[in-house]
PDB file of C-alpha atoms and ligand atoms in Angstrom:
ATOM      1  CA  MET Q1377     -16.859   5.793  13.974  1.00 73.00           C
ATOM      2  CA  ASP Q1378     -15.051   4.292  16.965  1.00 83.00           C
ATOM      3  CA  LYS Q1379     -17.831   2.360  17.718  1.00 91.00           C
ATOM      4  CA  ASP Q1380     -17.633   0.206  14.035  1.00 92.00           C
ATOM      5  CA  VAL Q1381     -14.445  -0.987  14.952  1.00 93.00           C
ATOM      6  CA  ALA Q1382     -14.264  -4.428  16.651  1.00 95.00           C
ATOM      7  CA  GLY Q1383     -10.437  -3.968  17.426  1.00 96.00           C
ATOM      8  CA  VAL Q1384      -7.050  -2.469  16.902  1.00 97.00           C
ATOM      9  CA  LEU Q1385      -4.812  -4.267  14.900  1.00 98.00           C
ATOM     10  CA  ILE Q1386      -2.088  -2.087  14.766  1.00 98.00           C
ATOM     11  CA  ASP Q1387      -1.500   0.962  17.065  1.00 98.00           C
ATOM     12  CA  GLU Q1388      -0.342   4.497  16.153  1.00 98.00           C
ATOM     13  CA  ALA Q1389       2.724   3.723  17.614  1.00 98.00           C
ATOM     14  CA  ARG Q1390       3.495   0.317  16.515  1.00 98.00           C
ATOM     15  CA  ILE Q1391       3.071   1.852  12.706  1.00 98.00           C
ATOM     16  CA  ARG Q1392       5.607   5.094  13.845  1.00 98.00           C
ATOM     17  CA  ARG Q1393       7.871   3.494  14.533  1.00 98.00           C
ATOM     18  CA  ARG Q1394       7.829   0.734  12.201  1.00 98.00           C
ATOM     19  CA  ILE Q1395       7.604   3.538   9.371  1.00 98.00           C
ATOM     20  CA  THR Q1396      10.741   5.256  10.996  1.00 98.00           C
ATOM     21  CA  THR Q1397      12.685   1.570  10.294  1.00 98.00           C
ATOM     22  CA  LEU Q1398      11.602   1.336   7.232  1.00 98.00           C
ATOM     23  CA  ALA Q1399      12.216   4.460   5.607  1.00 97.00           C
ATOM     24  CA  GLY Q1400      15.774   3.790   6.879  1.00 97.00           C
ATOM     25  CA  GLU Q1401      16.523   0.713   4.773  1.00 97.00           C
ATOM     26  CA  ILE Q1402      14.518   2.722   1.698  1.00 97.00           C
ATOM     27  CA  ALA Q1403      16.720   5.381   1.812  1.00 95.00           C
ATOM     28  CA  GLU Q1404      19.424   3.363   2.347  1.00 94.00           C
ATOM     29  CA  HIS Q1405      18.363   1.264  -0.326  1.00 94.00           C
ATOM     30  CA  TYR Q1406      18.761   4.915  -2.842  1.00 93.00           C
ATOM     31  CA  SER Q1407      21.819   6.107  -1.012  1.00 87.00           C
ATOM     32  CA  ASP Q1408      23.918   6.361  -3.627  1.00 79.00           C
ATOM     33  CA  ARG Q1409      21.798   7.563  -6.248  1.00 73.00           C
ATOM     34  CA  GLU Q1410      22.366  11.486  -6.876  1.00 77.00           C
ATOM     35  CA  ARG Q1411      19.539  11.512  -9.492  1.00 84.00           C
ATOM     36  CA  GLY Q1412      16.607  10.893  -7.667  1.00 92.00           C
ATOM     37  CA  LEU Q1413      13.794   8.936  -7.151  1.00 96.00           C
ATOM     38  CA  THR Q1414      10.265   8.561  -8.337  1.00 97.00           C
ATOM     39  CA  ILE Q1415       7.420   7.488  -6.335  1.00 98.00           C
ATOM     40  CA  VAL Q1416       4.266   5.785  -7.625  1.00 98.00           C
ATOM     41  CA  PRO Q1417       2.016   5.958  -5.208  1.00 98.00           C
ATOM     42  CA  VAL Q1418      -0.962   3.857  -5.623  1.00 97.00           C
ATOM     43  CA  LEU Q1419      -3.778   5.661  -5.353  1.00 95.00           C
ATOM     44  CA  SER Q1420      -6.239   5.547  -3.568  1.00 92.00           C
ATOM     45  CA  GLY Q1421      -5.216   3.150  -0.099  1.00 96.00           C
ATOM     46  CA  SER Q1422      -1.701   4.449   0.191  1.00 97.00           C
ATOM     47  CA  ILE Q1423      -2.177   8.373   0.766  1.00 97.00           C
ATOM     48  CA  VAL Q1424      -1.796   8.249   4.153  1.00 98.00           C
ATOM     49  CA  PHE Q1425       1.410   6.107   4.488  1.00 98.00           C
ATOM     50  CA  LEU Q1426       2.867   8.174   1.746  1.00 98.00           C
ATOM     51  CA  ALA Q1427       2.462  10.983   3.769  1.00 98.00           C
ATOM     52  CA  ASP Q1428       4.725   9.461   6.747  1.00 98.00           C
ATOM     53  CA  LEU Q1429       6.929   7.775   4.516  1.00 98.00           C
ATOM     54  CA  ILE Q1430       7.851  10.001   2.935  1.00 97.00           C
ATOM     55  CA  ARG Q1431       8.652  12.694   5.393  1.00 97.00           C
ATOM     56  CA  GLN Q1432      11.246  10.599   6.780  1.00 97.00           C
ATOM     57  CA  LEU Q1433      13.271   9.522   3.134  1.00 96.00           C
ATOM     58  CA  PRO Q1434      15.945  12.123   2.663  1.00 92.00           C
ATOM     59  CA  VAL Q1435      15.805  11.459  -0.529  1.00 92.00           C
ATOM     60  CA  LYS Q1436      15.375  13.691  -3.673  1.00 94.00           C
ATOM     61  CA  MET Q1437      12.182  12.578  -5.194  1.00 95.00           C
ATOM     62  CA  ARG Q1438       9.283  13.417  -6.908  1.00 96.00           C
ATOM     63  CA  MET Q1439       6.279  12.253  -7.574  1.00 96.00           C
ATOM     64  CA  GLY Q1440       3.763  10.541 -10.676  1.00 96.00           C
ATOM     65  CA  LEU Q1441       0.330   9.166  -9.805  1.00 95.00           C
ATOM     66  CA  VAL Q1442      -1.616   6.353 -10.927  1.00 96.00           C
ATOM     67  CA  HIS Q1443      -5.470   5.481  -8.809  1.00 96.00           C
ATOM     68  CA  VAL Q1444      -6.634   1.417  -9.319  1.00 94.00           C
ATOM     69  CA  SER Q1445      -9.825   0.458  -7.861  1.00 86.00           C
ATOM     70  CA  SER Q1446     -10.358  -2.897  -7.771  1.00 76.00           C
ATOM     71  CA  TYR Q1447     -13.718  -1.762  -6.704  1.00 63.00           C
ATOM     72  CA  ARG Q1448     -13.904  -4.006  -2.998  1.00 61.00           C
ATOM     73  CA  GLY Q1449     -17.003  -3.095  -1.773  1.00 54.00           C
ATOM     74  CA  GLU Q1450     -17.547  -6.861   0.000  1.00 53.00           C
ATOM     75  CA  THR Q1451     -14.567  -7.322   2.517  1.00 53.00           C
ATOM     76  CA  THR Q1452     -13.611 -10.548   1.473  1.00 56.00           C
ATOM     77  CA  THR Q1453     -13.925 -10.677  -2.356  1.00 60.00           C
ATOM     78  CA  PRO Q1454     -11.574  -9.216  -4.591  1.00 60.00           C
ATOM     79  CA  ARG Q1455     -12.413  -8.675  -8.027  1.00 70.00           C
ATOM     80  CA  ASP Q1456      -9.734  -7.413 -10.876  1.00 82.00           C
ATOM     81  CA  PRO Q1457      -7.999  -3.998 -10.231  1.00 89.00           C
ATOM     82  CA  ARG Q1458      -8.801  -1.352 -13.146  1.00 89.00           C
ATOM     83  CA  LEU Q1459      -6.167   1.130 -13.580  1.00 90.00           C
ATOM     84  CA  ILE Q1460      -8.932   4.205 -13.752  1.00 89.00           C
ATOM     85  CA  ALA Q1461      -5.981   7.197 -14.239  1.00 90.00           C
ATOM     86  CA  SER Q1462      -2.765   7.500 -14.253  1.00 90.00           C
ATOM     87  CA  ALA Q1463      -0.187  10.993 -14.132  1.00 93.00           C
ATOM     88  CA  LEU Q1464       3.163  10.102 -14.311  1.00 94.00           C
ATOM     89  CA  PRO Q1465       6.513  12.166 -15.431  1.00 94.00           C
ATOM     90  CA  ASP Q1466       8.626  10.490 -18.428  1.00 95.00           C
ATOM     91  CA  LEU Q1467       9.742   6.722 -16.193  1.00 96.00           C
ATOM     92  CA  ARG Q1468      12.823   6.180 -18.654  1.00 97.00           C
ATOM     93  CA  ASN Q1469      15.733   5.371 -16.887  1.00 96.00           C
ATOM     94  CA  GLN Q1470      14.375   6.525 -13.326  1.00 96.00           C
ATOM     95  CA  ASP Q1471      14.611   4.960  -9.975  1.00 97.00           C
ATOM     96  CA  VAL Q1472      11.075   4.461  -9.247  1.00 98.00           C
ATOM     97  CA  LEU Q1473       9.632   3.349  -5.867  1.00 98.00           C
ATOM     98  CA  ILE Q1474       5.497   1.829  -6.488  1.00 98.00           C
ATOM     99  CA  VAL Q1475       3.880   2.599  -2.782  1.00 98.00           C
ATOM    100  CA  ASP Q1476       0.832   0.897  -2.083  1.00 98.00           C
ATOM    101  CA  ASP Q1477      -1.234   0.369   0.930  1.00 98.00           C
ATOM    102  CA  ILE Q1478      -1.546  -3.499   0.976  1.00 97.00           C
ATOM    103  CA  LEU Q1479      -0.929  -6.938  -0.802  1.00 96.00           C
ATOM    104  CA  ASP Q1480      -3.442  -9.420  -0.434  1.00 94.00           C
ATOM    105  CA  THR Q1481      -3.553 -10.768  -3.901  1.00 91.00           C
ATOM    106  CA  GLY Q1482      -1.397  -9.489  -5.620  1.00 93.00           C
ATOM    107  CA  GLY Q1483      -4.266  -7.773  -8.900  1.00 93.00           C
ATOM    108  CA  THR Q1484      -3.942  -4.544  -8.084  1.00 94.00           C
ATOM    109  CA  LEU Q1485       0.799  -4.878  -7.846  1.00 96.00           C
ATOM    110  CA  ARG Q1486       0.890  -7.308 -10.886  1.00 95.00           C
ATOM    111  CA  LEU Q1487      -0.756  -4.292 -13.037  1.00 95.00           C
ATOM    112  CA  VAL Q1488       1.443  -1.255 -11.585  1.00 97.00           C
ATOM    113  CA  GLN Q1489       3.794  -2.989 -11.818  1.00 97.00           C
ATOM    114  CA  ARG Q1490       3.425  -4.235 -15.572  1.00 95.00           C
ATOM    115  CA  SER Q1491       1.970  -0.396 -16.866  1.00 95.00           C
ATOM    116  CA  VAL Q1492       5.261   1.058 -14.571  1.00 97.00           C
ATOM    117  CA  GLY Q1493       7.091  -1.270 -16.093  1.00 97.00           C
ATOM    118  CA  GLU Q1494       6.371  -0.992 -19.680  1.00 96.00           C
ATOM    119  CA  ALA Q1495       8.103   2.679 -19.083  1.00 96.00           C
ATOM    120  CA  GLY Q1496      11.607   2.126 -19.053  1.00 97.00           C
ATOM    121  CA  PRO Q1497      12.404   2.578 -14.874  1.00 98.00           C
ATOM    122  CA  ARG Q1498      16.189   2.186 -14.853  1.00 97.00           C
ATOM    123  CA  SER Q1499      15.003   0.493 -11.622  1.00 97.00           C
ATOM    124  CA  LEU Q1500      11.381  -0.527  -9.895  1.00 98.00           C
ATOM    125  CA  ARG Q1501      11.151  -1.158  -6.933  1.00 98.00           C
ATOM    126  CA  THR Q1502       7.521  -1.790  -4.633  1.00 98.00           C
ATOM    127  CA  VAL Q1503       6.601  -0.883  -0.728  1.00 98.00           C
ATOM    128  CA  VAL Q1504       3.349  -2.005   0.824  1.00 98.00           C
ATOM    129  CA  LEU Q1505       2.414  -1.237   3.871  1.00 98.00           C
ATOM    130  CA  LEU Q1506       0.564  -4.642   4.877  1.00 98.00           C
ATOM    131  CA  ARG Q1507       1.170  -7.645   3.150  1.00 96.00           C
ATOM    132  CA  LYS Q1508      -1.554 -10.960   3.676  1.00 95.00           C
ATOM    133  CA  PRO Q1509      -0.264 -14.252   2.544  1.00 92.00           C
ATOM    134  CA  ARG Q1510      -3.299 -15.041   0.220  1.00 82.00           C
ATOM    135  CA  ARG Q1511      -0.971 -14.141  -2.968  1.00 75.00           C
ATOM    136  CA  ARG Q1512      -1.959 -15.181  -6.152  1.00 74.00           C
ATOM    137  CA  ASP Q1513       0.533 -15.048  -8.064  1.00 79.00           C
ATOM    138  CA  PRO Q1514       3.870 -15.790  -7.581  1.00 82.00           C
ATOM    139  CA  ASP Q1515       5.665 -13.407  -9.421  1.00 86.00           C
ATOM    140  CA  VAL Q1516       4.576 -10.271  -7.776  1.00 94.00           C
ATOM    141  CA  ALA Q1517       6.157  -9.350  -4.158  1.00 95.00           C
ATOM    142  CA  ALA Q1518       7.199  -6.147  -2.679  1.00 97.00           C
ATOM    143  CA  ASP Q1519      10.331  -5.265  -2.603  1.00 97.00           C
ATOM    144  CA  PHE Q1520      10.072  -2.409   1.490  1.00 98.00           C
ATOM    145  CA  VAL Q1521       6.800  -4.509   3.637  1.00 98.00           C
ATOM    146  CA  GLY Q1522       5.819  -3.097   6.944  1.00 98.00           C
ATOM    147  CA  PHE Q1523       3.593  -6.077   8.536  1.00 98.00           C
ATOM    148  CA  ASP Q1524       2.939  -8.822   7.673  1.00 97.00           C
ATOM    149  CA  ILE Q1525      -0.861  -9.781   9.134  1.00 97.00           C
ATOM    150  CA  GLU Q1526      -2.979 -12.480   8.166  1.00 95.00           C
ATOM    151  CA  ASN Q1527      -5.899 -13.112   5.926  1.00 93.00           C
ATOM    152  CA  VAL Q1528      -8.305 -10.520   7.870  1.00 94.00           C
ATOM    153  CA  PHE Q1529     -10.392  -7.500   6.317  1.00 95.00           C
ATOM    154  CA  VAL Q1530      -8.666  -3.639   7.900  1.00 97.00           C
ATOM    155  CA  VAL Q1531      -9.258  -0.544   7.798  1.00 97.00           C
ATOM    156  CA  GLY Q1532      -8.067   2.838   8.575  1.00 98.00           C
ATOM    157  CA  TYR Q1533      -4.274   4.372   8.022  1.00 98.00           C
ATOM    158  CA  GLY Q1534      -6.007   4.804   4.736  1.00 98.00           C
ATOM    159  CA  LEU Q1535      -7.846   1.447   4.183  1.00 97.00           C
ATOM    160  CA  ASP Q1536     -11.009   2.200   3.181  1.00 96.00           C
ATOM    161  CA  TYR Q1537     -14.517  -0.238   3.090  1.00 95.00           C
ATOM    162  CA  ASN Q1538     -16.632   0.848   0.723  1.00 93.00           C
ATOM    163  CA  GLY Q1539     -14.994   4.166   0.782  1.00 93.00           C
ATOM    164  CA  TRP Q1540     -15.355   4.681   4.417  1.00 95.00           C
ATOM    165  CA  TYR Q1541     -12.748   4.841   7.700  1.00 97.00           C
ATOM    166  CA  ARG Q1542      -9.155   6.231   5.519  1.00 97.00           C
ATOM    167  CA  ASN Q1543      -8.674   7.999   8.551  1.00 97.00           C
ATOM    168  CA  LEU Q1544      -8.636   6.030  10.990  1.00 98.00           C
ATOM    169  CA  PRO Q1545      -5.449   6.722  13.071  1.00 98.00           C
ATOM    170  CA  TYR Q1546      -4.519   3.147  13.697  1.00 98.00           C
ATOM    171  CA  ILE Q1547      -5.293  -1.177  11.798  1.00 98.00           C
ATOM    172  CA  ALA Q1548      -8.228  -1.537  12.777  1.00 98.00           C
ATOM    173  CA  VAL Q1549     -10.876  -5.052  11.955  1.00 97.00           C
ATOM    174  CA  LEU Q1550     -14.879  -4.205  11.798  1.00 95.00           C
ATOM    175  CA  THR Q1551     -18.036  -5.064  13.916  1.00 92.00           C
ATOM    176  CA  PRO Q1552     -19.926  -7.777  12.355  1.00 91.00           C
ATOM    177  CA  ASP Q1553     -23.123  -4.886  12.148  1.00 88.00           C
ATOM    178  CA  ALA Q1554     -19.830  -2.689  10.389  1.00 89.00           C
ATOM    179  CA  GLY Q1555     -18.859  -4.900   7.570  1.00 88.00           C
ATOM    180  CA  GLY Q1556     -16.277  -6.909   9.548  1.00 88.00           C
ATOM    181  CA  PRO Q1557     -15.900 -11.170   9.741  1.00 84.00           C
ATOM    182  CA  THR Q1558     -18.645 -13.031  11.405  1.00 80.00           C
ATOM    183  CA  ASP Q1559     -16.294 -14.655  13.253  1.00 64.00           C
ATOM    184  CA  GLY Q1560     -14.692 -13.166  15.531  1.00 47.00           C
ATOM    185  CA  PRO Q1561     -12.295  -9.777  15.666  1.00 42.00           C
ATOM    186  CA  CYS Q1562      -9.661 -11.021  14.132  1.00 40.00           C
ATOM    187  CA  GLY Q1563     -11.041 -14.074  11.884  1.00 33.00           C
TER     188      GLY Q1563
HETATM  189  P1  IMP J2271      -4.251  -7.206  -4.359  1.00 64.67           P
HETATM  190  O1  IMP J2271      -4.923  -6.632  -5.971  1.00 64.67           O
HETATM  191  O2  IMP J2271      -5.797  -8.701  -3.800  1.00 64.67           O
HETATM  192  O3  IMP J2271      -3.713  -7.560  -4.223  1.00 64.67           O
HETATM  193  O4  IMP J2271      -5.399  -5.959  -3.449  1.00 64.67           O
HETATM  194  C1  IMP J2271      -5.052  -4.847  -3.321  1.00 64.67           C
HETATM  195  C2  IMP J2271      -5.767  -4.267  -2.866  1.00 64.67           C
HETATM  196  O5  IMP J2271      -6.911  -4.142  -2.923  1.00 64.67           O
HETATM  197  C3  IMP J2271      -5.578  -3.211  -1.767  1.00 64.67           C
HETATM  198  O6  IMP J2271      -4.514  -1.332  -2.784  1.00 64.67           O
HETATM  199  C4  IMP J2271      -6.784  -2.444  -1.248  1.00 64.67           C
HETATM  200  O7  IMP J2271      -7.181  -1.653  -2.370  1.00 64.67           O
HETATM  201  C5  IMP J2271      -8.033  -3.699  -1.834  1.00 64.67           C
HETATM  202  N1  IMP J2271      -7.395  -4.441   0.374  1.00 64.67           N
HETATM  203  C6  IMP J2271      -6.957  -5.921  -0.447  1.00 64.67           C
HETATM  204  N2  IMP J2271      -7.233  -6.025   1.517  1.00 64.67           N
HETATM  205  C7  IMP J2271      -7.797  -5.067   1.961  1.00 64.67           C
HETATM  206  C8  IMP J2271      -8.029  -4.860   3.266  1.00 64.67           C
HETATM  207  O8  IMP J2271      -8.093  -5.983   3.948  1.00 64.67           O
HETATM  208  N3  IMP J2271      -8.898  -3.520   3.582  1.00 64.67           N
HETATM  209  C9  IMP J2271      -8.833  -2.263   2.655  1.00 64.67           C
HETATM  210  N4  IMP J2271      -8.916  -3.162   1.535  1.00 64.67           N
HETATM  211  C10 IMP J2271      -8.001  -4.080   0.955  1.00 64.67           C
HETATM  212 MG1   MG J2272      -5.637  -0.042  -2.822  1.00 64.67          MG
END
């Protein structure tokens, strides 16, 4: 597996430190809310980030799930995301925090924010681990962001290429042979 990695963009220690800070920002935002928070992770890419983030959030919470597929087999060509499944509690009048791995074109978050928004939450916020500059939809934004990165396809820490590499403990760029960019390790 490691032989497929051209370079590590964000290592484990940096991820850990940033998540601690990020959890602090989020906890502060919700500190006055005794009634609790509903976390809505976007499967499957958010699972590793989710597990690390929520264990640092001293906030009463429960969880709902949405599963979105963006069919991103090719490393650079996004297709229209589809909501495959959702298992959500009643979100009316609830404080909801969507958790996703990465904000790229914004198609995925637009879909999830719209469908959660239609359920009538009291408040709706979004946290993403990574954000790329290529936003197509100016209406789609994340309230909390782990790292801003370049327009490079990354894997690891939950992010995949054709379903693989989610278990890498860091954020990495693949070699050209494994599906990574052909114009240099961070191209
Ligand atoms: P968007 O819909 O274009 O914003 O892309 C969001 C989704 O595309 C993410 O939830 C990921 O599943 C996938 N994605 C976007 N960029 C990458 C990447 O660099 N590596 C792996 N998956 C990505
Ligand atoms: Mg995803």
